[in-house]
């Protein structure tokens, strides 16, 4: 509510050249992911109050839609999408800011901003050498060359990097010169503790590379749903960046909410929603800066593509949704995978696994008598009982979980690899995916894919030059619009 | 291409009060349905040229997004959605332009335009007493009271109705006074032949109610995919309306593409795409009028909600789409249902059914040798062979068709009614739905529901006052924006 009100009060479109430019990118965030977060917030209200639970950026005054196809496919990946909006060119899936043959490098909007005298900051909740942030400072034929990408980060003249760490700073085999040390040699002050991060102030160092010390798989920040006390948030990395970059010549800052995408690949609605909310909190930091410099600040918020084909509704719930039951989910799929790994390693008691399922997903294995008692309590007005009843597993749902359980207990090399199995679990841990699907379907969230989809994404903008981000255009146009707004060619 | 170019050349946003107002409503049309039509057009080009295959209205200069939730659900139906944008109020699913108790009637934007001296026309490709058109002229507690709704049409002082017919003009039992005769008594000239429609000219009659004589189920126009020569199109009903309504005091015209929704309920991508294209052709008629009156015309194009949770991509095709294979589909699901009914009635030879499947959906039952031969031809550059190979059924797809075949052969009262069967076929004819799913999945179209979903819908606008339709707002705001634009309160 606070976020939404602040966004509503502050945002407007202004004419003029922006000196402070924020580009927020929700990876895998299309209209469905944005709206799912709003529906989740609204579903906790009684009665439904969707207008009071808007994200900060959906209240921005200017709205656009953006096509995301790449050079060879209607469904882009994050590398070709990043090349489009960071570097202004269509390319092939997997290529970072180069042509599809990997021979012609392009120059990103961030590099041009730097050349024009602005400071530049790049922030991401996934690894800082992941495709989206890389598109701003690197040129690589393959997004998977993480070491080479992190060396290009080390060699860059940008002013601030923040978020997840580098994936392989000493190369695939750990035998290359460290990209972190190379960055230090190039003048970067490296920060990777909470204490050092909190102590960081403007003017202390010429260039800063800060990353969270406790990282999840892929050197990313933890999912917001799994975040532990003390971990540095995307919002904090953004606020710190604003403090470090603020200067009379202006700045360009790119902030990526990168794990919205990862959650959607795994069809985990609650994990995606919480990461959209964490992303929104980072946007809120920019809105607060905007409120101090309303005629000189531009904020653009968009996604690079949809992921998962998420829908607000599902065949099984028809015209209803029950997003409030997602409040009982306490862990992302990745944390439940760890529970399962430990269960298998220990040869544990199945009743422990059943308890872990309820603890993680809120799903309940109940007898008919238990269901009857809950129904009576729910009819009597006990909302907690109503939610528990909604989470009670039906026989056919249990059947799908049992099928997945046996496959999860089977060694990976013995599991079937046919198309039907892929449609069920998408290469994820079968039991985890079956649980995620059962819970999402009960809530009224549908998924069609474990990959990206091609639906155009919304663009929200506020502040100086925001008007130029209205209309329906292509993702390469974002590059041109940003440069034109900043008066750079 | 021609459509897109005309839309691009003509459209702009102008200040000032529009005298001629078009509101185009794609029922069940969200961003995915719009983009699916563009991807389909582009997939027929080689190389991919998405920028050359835009619909006329996605090139409009102003873009908005609109929430669609109704009073009690995040997923609206067409009645509560129609009440929102036609009458400015949230209400319950099923209610036409009244409060949720069905006691307080609201006044539609069309009635207010009429009171202000403008002419009014209402056009739909589904029955003219269906929820969306009804919201403009009727007030009913239930959208299913079609007879009462058509009597309110008969009593209205609007100037033009066009499109599908009334569903039950003499009531459920055929024993009520005819609403068609009541309309005649109220001054409407009734037109229901191609000859009379073509002969219609401005100035001949005070009020006109025209409907296509050859109607499909639900008294709707045929799907564009199934349309027979001579049938009046949505575009023709729109052009005729423009000719009849054009007058110095201006007009308000609502045109609904109603069967985009029906096709999406049935998860029939090609039928939906063709109806989006037919809807786009109707918009093109308005663009041509706009080009004659650019500073006095407003065109707004939107949808009332998503339907089916359609996605541009599917788990099975991952990052690829193959929309060009949909060119081989020649019939909508509703026509294939008729084939199946006839097959069952005749006790026909199964080989005839297999031939009918290939004729309707392009799906091919091929031997390994046939597939090898096609692969050789395809590798040699034979594009037709490549497409045929893409449409070859895999063993596990045939298995799903056989399962559906046996259920389709089972009398309806003996078919299972469990949730899993609903998820597979959604209450549609099992074999038809299995075929539709197999084809859509091969093309890279995913579906999550047989109902509507809650994702916000795009709003495209051009012409006088178009700027006020930018931003992210609620469907009730469309009512207010239209009235404000027209200077009516």
mmCIF file of C-alpha atoms in Angstrom, chain B residues 168-378:
data_model
loop_
_atom_site.group_PDB
_atom_site.id
_atom_site.type_symbol
_atom_site.label_atom_id
_atom_site.label_comp_id
_atom_site.label_asym_id
_atom_site.label_seq_id
_atom_site.Cartn_x
_atom_site.Cartn_y
_atom_site.Cartn_z
ATOM 1 C CA UNK B 168 -34.821 -16.456 -29.248
ATOM 2 C CA UNK B 169 -36.919 -13.648 -30.788
ATOM 3 C CA UNK B 170 -40.150 -15.319 -29.680
ATOM 4 C CA UNK B 171 -38.922 -16.517 -26.266
ATOM 5 C CA UNK B 172 -37.618 -19.846 -24.955
ATOM 6 C CA UNK B 173 -40.791 -21.670 -25.915
ATOM 7 C CA UNK B 174 -41.474 -19.710 -29.075
ATOM 8 C CA UNK B 175 -44.761 -18.382 -27.694
ATOM 9 C CA UNK B 176 -43.916 -14.721 -26.949
ATOM 10 C CA UNK B 177 -44.566 -11.684 -29.157
ATOM 11 C CA UNK B 178 -41.666 -11.447 -31.630
ATOM 12 C CA UNK B 179 -38.938 -8.976 -30.721
ATOM 13 C CA UNK B 180 -38.274 -8.545 -34.447
ATOM 14 C CA UNK B 181 -41.877 -7.470 -35.019
ATOM 15 C CA UNK B 182 -41.679 -5.249 -31.944
ATOM 16 C CA UNK B 183 -38.611 -3.590 -33.432
ATOM 17 C CA UNK B 184 -40.471 -3.041 -36.710
ATOM 18 C CA UNK B 185 -43.377 -1.483 -34.792
ATOM 19 C CA UNK B 186 -40.801 0.818 -33.145
ATOM 20 C CA UNK B 187 -39.566 2.040 -36.522
ATOM 21 C CA UNK B 188 -36.724 -0.372 -37.285
ATOM 22 C CA UNK B 189 -36.305 -1.473 -40.850
ATOM 23 C CA UNK B 190 -35.334 -5.152 -40.675
ATOM 24 C CA UNK B 191 -32.731 -6.444 -43.123
ATOM 25 C CA UNK B 192 -31.777 -10.078 -43.302
ATOM 26 C CA UNK B 193 -30.723 -10.894 -46.798
ATOM 27 C CA UNK B 194 -27.525 -10.165 -48.703
ATOM 28 C CA UNK B 195 -29.493 -8.385 -51.455
ATOM 29 C CA UNK B 196 -31.351 -6.111 -49.055
ATOM 30 C CA UNK B 197 -28.135 -5.467 -47.108
ATOM 31 C CA UNK B 198 -26.223 -4.456 -50.235
ATOM 32 C CA UNK B 199 -29.063 -2.183 -51.312
ATOM 33 C CA UNK B 200 -29.170 -0.334 -47.949
ATOM 34 C CA UNK B 201 -28.292 3.325 -48.293
ATOM 35 C CA UNK B 202 -28.177 6.285 -45.970
ATOM 36 C CA UNK B 203 -31.383 8.304 -45.701
ATOM 37 C CA UNK B 204 -33.754 5.488 -46.681
ATOM 38 C CA UNK B 205 -34.812 4.449 -43.194
ATOM 39 C CA UNK B 206 -34.842 6.087 -39.800
ATOM 40 C CA UNK B 207 -33.497 3.008 -37.990
ATOM 41 C CA UNK B 208 -32.018 -0.228 -39.298
ATOM 42 C CA UNK B 209 -31.595 -3.670 -37.753
ATOM 43 C CA UNK B 210 -29.572 -5.867 -40.110
ATOM 44 C CA UNK B 211 -28.488 -9.418 -39.488
ATOM 45 C CA UNK B 212 -26.831 -12.125 -41.510
ATOM 46 C CA UNK B 213 -29.433 -14.666 -42.747
ATOM 47 C CA UNK B 214 -27.190 -17.748 -42.530
ATOM 48 C CA UNK B 215 -26.176 -18.055 -38.899
ATOM 49 C CA UNK B 216 -24.024 -20.489 -36.983
ATOM 50 C CA UNK B 217 -24.873 -21.913 -33.554
ATOM 51 C CA UNK B 218 -25.811 -19.243 -31.003
ATOM 52 C CA UNK B 219 -27.183 -17.071 -33.843
ATOM 53 C CA UNK B 220 -23.640 -15.834 -34.472
ATOM 54 C CA UNK B 221 -21.815 -15.204 -37.734
ATOM 55 C CA UNK B 222 -19.736 -18.151 -38.895
ATOM 56 C CA UNK B 223 -16.114 -18.254 -37.833
ATOM 57 C CA UNK B 224 -14.005 -16.402 -40.369
ATOM 58 C CA UNK B 225 -12.221 -19.721 -40.981
ATOM 59 C CA UNK B 226 -15.550 -21.374 -41.904
ATOM 60 C CA UNK B 227 -17.192 -18.437 -43.684
ATOM 61 C CA UNK B 228 -18.983 -19.293 -46.925
ATOM 62 C CA UNK B 229 -19.179 -17.072 -50.000
ATOM 63 C CA UNK B 230 -21.909 -14.451 -49.800
ATOM 64 C CA UNK B 231 -22.033 -14.245 -46.025
ATOM 65 C CA UNK B 232 -21.884 -10.689 -44.692
ATOM 66 C CA UNK B 233 -18.645 -10.023 -42.819
ATOM 67 C CA UNK B 234 -17.991 -8.004 -39.663
ATOM 68 C CA UNK B 235 -16.117 -5.541 -41.860
ATOM 69 C CA UNK B 236 -19.155 -5.132 -44.133
ATOM 70 C CA UNK B 237 -21.492 -4.605 -41.172
ATOM 71 C CA UNK B 238 -19.044 -1.952 -39.948
ATOM 72 C CA UNK B 239 -18.741 -0.191 -43.308
ATOM 73 C CA UNK B 240 -22.505 -0.218 -43.737
ATOM 74 C CA UNK B 241 -22.915 1.224 -40.260
ATOM 75 C CA UNK B 242 -20.494 4.050 -41.019
ATOM 76 C CA UNK B 243 -22.474 4.900 -44.141
ATOM 77 C CA UNK B 244 -25.804 4.899 -42.288
ATOM 78 C CA UNK B 245 -24.642 6.710 -39.161
ATOM 79 C CA UNK B 246 -22.529 9.454 -40.711
ATOM 80 C CA UNK B 247 -24.226 12.779 -39.975
ATOM 81 C CA UNK B 248 -23.277 16.302 -38.856
ATOM 82 C CA UNK B 249 -24.047 15.577 -35.195
ATOM 83 C CA UNK B 250 -21.615 12.681 -35.125
ATOM 84 C CA UNK B 251 -21.992 9.072 -34.016
ATOM 85 C CA UNK B 252 -20.898 6.438 -31.497
ATOM 86 C CA UNK B 253 -20.317 2.977 -32.857
ATOM 87 C CA UNK B 254 -19.425 -0.183 -30.948
ATOM 88 C CA UNK B 255 -18.131 -3.128 -32.965
ATOM 89 C CA UNK B 256 -17.506 -6.462 -31.269
ATOM 90 C CA UNK B 257 -15.385 -9.316 -32.607
ATOM 91 C CA UNK B 258 -17.238 -11.812 -30.443
ATOM 92 C CA UNK B 259 -16.002 -15.183 -31.619
ATOM 93 C CA UNK B 260 -12.326 -14.599 -30.812
ATOM 94 C CA UNK B 261 -13.542 -15.496 -27.333
ATOM 95 C CA UNK B 262 -15.479 -18.566 -28.398
ATOM 96 C CA UNK B 263 -12.508 -19.914 -30.334
ATOM 97 C CA UNK B 264 -10.255 -19.385 -27.308
ATOM 98 C CA UNK B 265 -12.710 -21.143 -24.981
ATOM 99 C CA UNK B 266 -12.277 -24.099 -27.333
ATOM 100 C CA UNK B 267 -8.475 -23.544 -27.466
ATOM 101 C CA UNK B 268 -8.701 -23.311 -31.268
ATOM 102 C CA UNK B 269 -5.777 -21.032 -32.153
ATOM 103 C CA UNK B 270 -6.326 -20.806 -35.889
ATOM 104 C CA UNK B 271 -10.041 -20.008 -35.520
ATOM 105 C CA UNK B 272 -9.137 -17.279 -33.012
ATOM 106 C CA UNK B 273 -6.412 -15.862 -35.258
ATOM 107 C CA UNK B 274 -8.706 -15.676 -38.286
ATOM 108 C CA UNK B 275 -11.367 -13.918 -36.228
ATOM 109 C CA UNK B 276 -8.749 -11.412 -34.976
ATOM 110 C CA UNK B 277 -7.877 -10.762 -38.633
ATOM 111 C CA UNK B 278 -11.581 -10.304 -39.510
ATOM 112 C CA UNK B 279 -11.852 -7.896 -36.553
ATOM 113 C CA UNK B 280 -8.772 -6.038 -37.820
ATOM 114 C CA UNK B 281 -10.430 -5.665 -41.224
ATOM 115 C CA UNK B 282 -13.416 -4.027 -39.476
ATOM 116 C CA UNK B 283 -11.023 -1.638 -37.681
ATOM 117 C CA UNK B 284 -9.529 -0.861 -41.081
ATOM 118 C CA UNK B 285 -12.957 0.417 -42.233
ATOM 119 C CA UNK B 286 -12.884 2.881 -39.335
ATOM 120 C CA UNK B 287 -9.303 3.902 -40.158
ATOM 121 C CA UNK B 288 -10.417 4.769 -43.689
ATOM 122 C CA UNK B 289 -13.201 6.955 -42.249
ATOM 123 C CA UNK B 290 -10.665 8.483 -39.846
ATOM 124 C CA UNK B 291 -8.439 9.400 -42.768
ATOM 125 C CA UNK B 292 -11.297 11.528 -44.114
ATOM 126 C CA UNK B 293 -11.957 13.145 -40.704
ATOM 127 C CA UNK B 294 -8.633 12.896 -38.862
ATOM 128 C CA UNK B 295 -9.202 15.624 -36.287
ATOM 129 C CA UNK B 296 -12.799 14.641 -35.483
ATOM 130 C CA UNK B 297 -12.523 10.857 -35.214
ATOM 131 C CA UNK B 298 -11.523 8.732 -32.222
ATOM 132 C CA UNK B 299 -10.844 5.009 -32.573
ATOM 133 C CA UNK B 300 -10.341 2.884 -29.459
ATOM 134 C CA UNK B 301 -9.589 -0.843 -29.784
ATOM 135 C CA UNK B 302 -9.394 -3.187 -26.812
ATOM 136 C CA UNK B 303 -10.501 -6.549 -25.402
ATOM 137 C CA UNK B 304 -12.779 -7.284 -22.475
ATOM 138 C CA UNK B 305 -10.552 -10.044 -20.988
ATOM 139 C CA UNK B 306 -8.183 -12.784 -22.025
ATOM 140 C CA UNK B 307 -9.653 -16.169 -22.831
ATOM 141 C CA UNK B 308 -7.961 -19.544 -22.580
ATOM 142 C CA UNK B 309 -4.675 -18.310 -21.123
ATOM 143 C CA UNK B 310 -3.210 -18.404 -24.616
ATOM 144 C CA UNK B 311 0.572 -18.209 -24.935
ATOM 145 C CA UNK B 312 2.959 -17.629 -27.853
ATOM 146 C CA UNK B 313 4.991 -20.727 -27.128
ATOM 147 C CA UNK B 314 4.471 -24.119 -25.519
ATOM 148 C CA UNK B 315 6.547 -26.466 -23.372
ATOM 149 C CA UNK B 316 6.793 -29.006 -26.193
ATOM 150 C CA UNK B 317 8.307 -26.560 -28.710
ATOM 151 C CA UNK B 318 10.360 -24.645 -26.106
ATOM 152 C CA UNK B 319 11.952 -21.581 -27.779
ATOM 153 C CA UNK B 320 10.463 -22.272 -31.199
ATOM 154 C CA UNK B 321 7.103 -21.674 -32.834
ATOM 155 C CA UNK B 322 5.719 -23.142 -36.050
ATOM 156 C CA UNK B 323 2.583 -21.091 -36.668
ATOM 157 C CA UNK B 324 2.849 -21.646 -40.427
ATOM 158 C CA UNK B 325 1.570 -25.211 -39.986
ATOM 159 C CA UNK B 326 -1.809 -23.717 -38.991
ATOM 160 C CA UNK B 327 -2.250 -22.849 -42.679
ATOM 161 C CA UNK B 328 -3.265 -26.500 -43.187
ATOM 162 C CA UNK B 329 -6.196 -26.156 -40.764
ATOM 163 C CA UNK B 330 -9.321 -25.635 -42.863
ATOM 164 C CA UNK B 331 -12.139 -25.839 -40.323
ATOM 165 C CA UNK B 332 -12.880 -24.624 -36.828
ATOM 166 C CA UNK B 333 -13.595 -27.103 -34.033
ATOM 167 C CA UNK B 334 -17.317 -26.502 -34.542
ATOM 168 C CA UNK B 335 -17.210 -27.726 -38.138
ATOM 169 C CA UNK B 336 -15.174 -30.780 -37.172
ATOM 170 C CA UNK B 337 -17.792 -31.551 -34.510
ATOM 171 C CA UNK B 338 -20.298 -31.757 -37.354
ATOM 172 C CA UNK B 339 -18.027 -34.173 -39.252
ATOM 173 C CA UNK B 340 -17.841 -36.321 -36.149
ATOM 174 C CA UNK B 341 -21.584 -36.259 -35.575
ATOM 175 C CA UNK B 342 -22.165 -37.378 -39.127
ATOM 176 C CA UNK B 343 -19.510 -40.114 -38.801
ATOM 177 C CA UNK B 344 -21.154 -41.456 -35.668
ATOM 178 C CA UNK B 345 -24.646 -41.292 -37.153
ATOM 179 C CA UNK B 346 -23.581 -43.224 -40.254
ATOM 180 C CA UNK B 347 -21.438 -45.887 -38.544
ATOM 181 C CA UNK B 348 -18.795 -44.807 -41.028
ATOM 182 C CA UNK B 349 -15.469 -46.426 -42.036
ATOM 183 C CA UNK B 350 -12.674 -45.251 -39.650
ATOM 184 C CA UNK B 351 -10.402 -44.542 -42.649
ATOM 185 C CA UNK B 352 -12.877 -41.838 -43.671
ATOM 186 C CA UNK B 353 -12.456 -40.230 -40.267
ATOM 187 C CA UNK B 354 -8.664 -40.334 -40.608
ATOM 188 C CA UNK B 355 -8.947 -38.604 -43.989
ATOM 189 C CA UNK B 356 -11.276 -36.024 -42.421
ATOM 190 C CA UNK B 357 -8.729 -35.331 -39.675
ATOM 191 C CA UNK B 358 -6.034 -34.596 -42.253
ATOM 192 C CA UNK B 359 -8.423 -32.469 -44.304
ATOM 193 C CA UNK B 360 -9.527 -30.418 -41.290
ATOM 194 C CA UNK B 361 -6.306 -30.097 -39.267
ATOM 195 C CA UNK B 362 -3.518 -31.048 -41.645
ATOM 196 C CA UNK B 363 -2.358 -33.694 -39.155
ATOM 197 C CA UNK B 364 -0.827 -36.688 -40.901
ATOM 198 C CA UNK B 365 -0.786 -40.388 -39.971
ATOM 199 C CA UNK B 366 2.453 -41.501 -41.629
ATOM 200 C CA UNK B 367 4.610 -44.624 -41.699
ATOM 201 C CA UNK B 368 8.325 -44.391 -40.853
ATOM 202 C CA UNK B 369 9.051 -44.818 -44.586
ATOM 203 C CA UNK B 370 6.747 -41.924 -45.479
ATOM 204 C CA UNK B 371 8.435 -39.760 -42.861
ATOM 205 C CA UNK B 372 11.874 -40.650 -44.237
ATOM 206 C CA UNK B 373 10.812 -39.695 -47.750
ATOM 207 C CA UNK B 374 9.440 -36.381 -46.521
ATOM 208 C CA UNK B 375 12.632 -35.701 -44.600
ATOM 209 C CA UNK B 376 14.671 -36.229 -47.737
ATOM 210 C CA UNK B 377 12.403 -33.914 -49.712
ATOM 211 C CA UNK B 378 12.494 -31.313 -46.937
#
